[in-house]
mmCIF file of C-alpha atoms in Angstrom:
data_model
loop_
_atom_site.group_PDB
_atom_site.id
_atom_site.type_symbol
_atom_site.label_atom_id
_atom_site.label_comp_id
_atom_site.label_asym_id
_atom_site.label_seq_id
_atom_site.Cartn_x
_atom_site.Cartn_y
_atom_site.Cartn_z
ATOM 1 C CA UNK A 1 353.015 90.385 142.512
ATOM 2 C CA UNK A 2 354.246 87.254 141.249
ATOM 3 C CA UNK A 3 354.578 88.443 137.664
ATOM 4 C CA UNK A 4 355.741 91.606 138.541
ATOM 5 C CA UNK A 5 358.604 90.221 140.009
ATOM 6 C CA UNK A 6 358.997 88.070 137.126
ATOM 7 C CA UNK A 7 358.981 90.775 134.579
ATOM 8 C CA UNK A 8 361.335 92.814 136.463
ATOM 9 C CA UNK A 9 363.761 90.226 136.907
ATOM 10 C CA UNK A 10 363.154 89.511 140.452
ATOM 11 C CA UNK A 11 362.086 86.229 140.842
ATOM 12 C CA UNK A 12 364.224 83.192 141.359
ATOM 13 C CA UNK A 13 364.328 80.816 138.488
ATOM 14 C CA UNK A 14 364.026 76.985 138.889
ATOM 15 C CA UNK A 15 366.153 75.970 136.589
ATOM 16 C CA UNK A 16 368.645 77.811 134.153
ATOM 17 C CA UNK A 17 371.459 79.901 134.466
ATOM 18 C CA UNK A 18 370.044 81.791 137.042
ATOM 19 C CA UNK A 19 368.589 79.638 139.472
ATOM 20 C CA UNK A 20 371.835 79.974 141.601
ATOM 21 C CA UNK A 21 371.546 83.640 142.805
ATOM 22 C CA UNK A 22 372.194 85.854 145.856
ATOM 23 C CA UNK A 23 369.619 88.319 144.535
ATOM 24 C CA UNK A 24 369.749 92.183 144.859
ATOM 25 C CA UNK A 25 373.814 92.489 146.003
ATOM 26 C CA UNK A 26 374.040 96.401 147.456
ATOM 27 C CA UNK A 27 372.042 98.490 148.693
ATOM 28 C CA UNK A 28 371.195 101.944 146.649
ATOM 29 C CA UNK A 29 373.925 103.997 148.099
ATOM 30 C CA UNK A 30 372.641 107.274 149.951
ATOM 31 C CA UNK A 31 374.426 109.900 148.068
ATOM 32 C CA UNK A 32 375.725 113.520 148.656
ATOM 33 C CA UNK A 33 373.873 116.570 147.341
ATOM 34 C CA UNK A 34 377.011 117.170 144.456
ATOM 35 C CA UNK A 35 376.484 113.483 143.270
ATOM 36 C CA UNK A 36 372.588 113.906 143.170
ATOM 37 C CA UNK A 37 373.756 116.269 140.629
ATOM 38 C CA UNK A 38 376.151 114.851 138.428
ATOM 39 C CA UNK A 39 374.092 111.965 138.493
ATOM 40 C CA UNK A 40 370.997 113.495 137.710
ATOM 41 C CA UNK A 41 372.978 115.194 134.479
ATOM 42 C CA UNK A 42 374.103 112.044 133.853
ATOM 43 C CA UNK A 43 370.693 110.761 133.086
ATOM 44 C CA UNK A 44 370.730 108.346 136.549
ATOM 45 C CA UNK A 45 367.815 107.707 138.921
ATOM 46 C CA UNK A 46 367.847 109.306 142.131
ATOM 47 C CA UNK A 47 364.952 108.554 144.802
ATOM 48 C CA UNK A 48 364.535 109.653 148.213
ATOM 49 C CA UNK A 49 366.276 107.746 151.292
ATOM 50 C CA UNK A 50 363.670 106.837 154.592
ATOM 51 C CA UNK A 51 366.351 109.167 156.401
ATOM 52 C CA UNK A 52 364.953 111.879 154.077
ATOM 53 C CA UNK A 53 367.961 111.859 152.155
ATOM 54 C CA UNK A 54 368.606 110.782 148.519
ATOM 55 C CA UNK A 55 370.057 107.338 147.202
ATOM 56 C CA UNK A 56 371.084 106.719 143.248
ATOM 57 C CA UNK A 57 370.294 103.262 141.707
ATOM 58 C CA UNK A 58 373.312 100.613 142.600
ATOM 59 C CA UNK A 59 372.570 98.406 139.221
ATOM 60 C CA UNK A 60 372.826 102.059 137.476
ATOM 61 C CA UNK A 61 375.975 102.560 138.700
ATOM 62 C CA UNK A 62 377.136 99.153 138.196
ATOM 63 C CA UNK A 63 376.158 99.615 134.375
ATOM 64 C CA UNK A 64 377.855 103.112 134.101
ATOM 65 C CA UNK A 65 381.055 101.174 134.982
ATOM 66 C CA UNK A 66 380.437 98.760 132.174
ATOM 67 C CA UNK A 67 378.757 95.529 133.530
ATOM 68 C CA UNK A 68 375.543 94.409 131.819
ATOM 69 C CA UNK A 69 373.083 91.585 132.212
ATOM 70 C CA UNK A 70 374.988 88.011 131.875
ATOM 71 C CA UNK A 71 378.393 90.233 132.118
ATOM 72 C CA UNK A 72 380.952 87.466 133.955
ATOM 73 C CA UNK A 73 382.090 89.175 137.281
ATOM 74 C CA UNK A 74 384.553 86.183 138.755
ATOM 75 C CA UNK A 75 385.400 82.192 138.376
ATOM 76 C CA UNK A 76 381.490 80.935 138.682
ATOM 77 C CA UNK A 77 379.627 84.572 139.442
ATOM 78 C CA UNK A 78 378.051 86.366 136.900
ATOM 79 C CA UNK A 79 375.441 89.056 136.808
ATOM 80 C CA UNK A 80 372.137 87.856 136.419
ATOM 81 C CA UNK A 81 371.081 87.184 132.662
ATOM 82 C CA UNK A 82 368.457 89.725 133.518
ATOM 83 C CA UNK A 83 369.588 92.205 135.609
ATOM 84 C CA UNK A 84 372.841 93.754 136.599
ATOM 85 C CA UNK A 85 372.935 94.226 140.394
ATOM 86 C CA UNK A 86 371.893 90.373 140.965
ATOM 87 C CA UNK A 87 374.765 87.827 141.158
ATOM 88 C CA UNK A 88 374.165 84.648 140.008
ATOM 89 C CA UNK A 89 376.797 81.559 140.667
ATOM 90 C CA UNK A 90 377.362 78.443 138.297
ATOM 91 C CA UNK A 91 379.869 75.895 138.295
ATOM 92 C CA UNK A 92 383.397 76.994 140.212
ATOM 93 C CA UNK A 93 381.725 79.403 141.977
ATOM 94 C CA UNK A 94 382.840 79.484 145.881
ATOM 95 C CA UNK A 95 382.378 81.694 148.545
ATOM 96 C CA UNK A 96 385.703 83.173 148.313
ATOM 97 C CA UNK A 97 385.228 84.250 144.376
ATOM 98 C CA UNK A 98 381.728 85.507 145.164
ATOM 99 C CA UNK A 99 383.185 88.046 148.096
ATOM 100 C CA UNK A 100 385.994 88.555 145.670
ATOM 101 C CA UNK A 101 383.126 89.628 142.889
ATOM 102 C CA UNK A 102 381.583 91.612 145.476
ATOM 103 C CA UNK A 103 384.933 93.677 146.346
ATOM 104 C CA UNK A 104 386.033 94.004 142.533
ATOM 105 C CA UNK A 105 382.377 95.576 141.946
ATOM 106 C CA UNK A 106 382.409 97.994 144.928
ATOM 107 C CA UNK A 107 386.087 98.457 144.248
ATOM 108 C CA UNK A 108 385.100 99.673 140.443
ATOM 109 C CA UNK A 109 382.217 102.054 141.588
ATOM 110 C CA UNK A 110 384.140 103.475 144.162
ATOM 111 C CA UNK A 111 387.322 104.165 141.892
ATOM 112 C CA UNK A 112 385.082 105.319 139.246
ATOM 113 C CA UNK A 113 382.430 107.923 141.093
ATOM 114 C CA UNK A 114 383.664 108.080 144.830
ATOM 115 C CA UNK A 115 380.663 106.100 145.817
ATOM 116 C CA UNK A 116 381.132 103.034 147.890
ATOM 117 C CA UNK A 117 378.470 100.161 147.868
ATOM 118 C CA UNK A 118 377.491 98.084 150.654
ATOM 119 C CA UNK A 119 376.531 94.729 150.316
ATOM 120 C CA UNK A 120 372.873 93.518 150.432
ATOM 121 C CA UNK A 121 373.264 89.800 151.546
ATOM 122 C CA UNK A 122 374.203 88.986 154.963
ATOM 123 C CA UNK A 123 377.374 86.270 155.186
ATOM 124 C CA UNK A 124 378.264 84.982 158.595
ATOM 125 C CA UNK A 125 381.637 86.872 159.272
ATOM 126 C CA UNK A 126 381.106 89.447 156.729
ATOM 127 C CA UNK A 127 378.838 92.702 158.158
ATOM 128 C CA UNK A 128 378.061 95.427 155.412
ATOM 129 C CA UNK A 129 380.486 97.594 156.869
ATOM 130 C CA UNK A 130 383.576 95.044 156.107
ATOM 131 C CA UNK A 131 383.659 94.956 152.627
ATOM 132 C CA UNK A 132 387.108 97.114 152.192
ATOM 133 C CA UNK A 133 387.444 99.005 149.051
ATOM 134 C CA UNK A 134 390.743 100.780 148.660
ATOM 135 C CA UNK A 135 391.149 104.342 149.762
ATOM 136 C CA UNK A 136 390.994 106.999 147.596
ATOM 137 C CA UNK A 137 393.553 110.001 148.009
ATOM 138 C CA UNK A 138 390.746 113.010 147.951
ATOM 139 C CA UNK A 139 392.895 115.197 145.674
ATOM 140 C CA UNK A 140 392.915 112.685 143.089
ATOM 141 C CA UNK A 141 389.434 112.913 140.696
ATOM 142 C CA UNK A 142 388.853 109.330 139.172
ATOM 143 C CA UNK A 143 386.793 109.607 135.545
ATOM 144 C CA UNK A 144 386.541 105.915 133.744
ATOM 145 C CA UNK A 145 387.034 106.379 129.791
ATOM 146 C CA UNK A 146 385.022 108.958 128.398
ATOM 147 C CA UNK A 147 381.401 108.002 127.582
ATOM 148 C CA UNK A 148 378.292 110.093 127.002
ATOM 149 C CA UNK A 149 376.785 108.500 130.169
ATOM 150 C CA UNK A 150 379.966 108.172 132.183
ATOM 151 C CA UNK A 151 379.334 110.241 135.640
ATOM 152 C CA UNK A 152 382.121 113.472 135.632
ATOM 153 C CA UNK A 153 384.428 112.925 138.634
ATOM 154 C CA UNK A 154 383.755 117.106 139.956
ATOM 155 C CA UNK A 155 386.591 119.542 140.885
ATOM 156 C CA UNK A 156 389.550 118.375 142.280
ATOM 157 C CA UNK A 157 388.244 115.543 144.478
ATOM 158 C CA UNK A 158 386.198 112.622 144.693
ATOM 159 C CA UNK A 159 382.142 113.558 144.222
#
């Protein structure tokens, strides 16, 4: 198990630029039939939720919006050199610029596909519902620069 984790990423460093992580940030985001489509045509995972319905890959997403192993986030956080969706710290990162990671993330996912993320670790005064991302008119449709992976934003709202 051990080396699994190691191969995939998941284990926790001793020493490097990644020994200072929060891990796995969001959860996989349950999704809506329409974007179990367009991310499916987009090429993205999609796996089945415990409530029976269907959740996309958070780290995909994060990557469709542009971020990429070792990809600075914020003053001190950075994704992890091996893996998108963990946040690692080094020096001059505080707890403010790691929430403030956190938000610009969610906030660029959200913008981008009309998803919103909620955040994995647990911070005392911080529940996973509190994590505010800006509201999204639902007329507007919100595409990031064309790309052959990007996810469509699908008829005249959010997906």
């Amino acid at each position: 198990m051990i080396t699994d984790r190691e191969q995939r990423g998941l284990a926790l460093p001793g020493s490097g630029p990644d020994a200072r992580q929060a891990g796995s940030v969001f959860l996989n985001p349950v999704i809506t039939p329409v974007q179990e489509a367009a991310v499916r045509r987009a090429g993205g995972p999609v796996h089945r939720a415990q409530s029976g319905g269907k959740r996309t890959s958070a780290g995909w997403l994060l990557e469709q919006c542009g971020y990429r192993p070792g990809s600075r986030i914020g003053p001190g956080v950075y994704c992890s050199a091996t893996r998108t969706l963990t946040l690692t710290t080094r020096d001059g990162a505080t707890a403010a610029s790691f929430t403030s990671a956190l938000r610009q993330l969610a906030t660029e996912v959200f913008e981008a596909y009309g998803i919103r993320l909620c955040p994995e670790p647990v911070r005392p005064g911080l529940t996973t519902g509190s994590l505010e991302v800006p509201a999204m008119p639902s007329h507007r449709a919100v595409a990031k620069p064309s790309s052959p992976n990007r996810l469509p934003a699908v008829g005249s709202r959010m997906w």
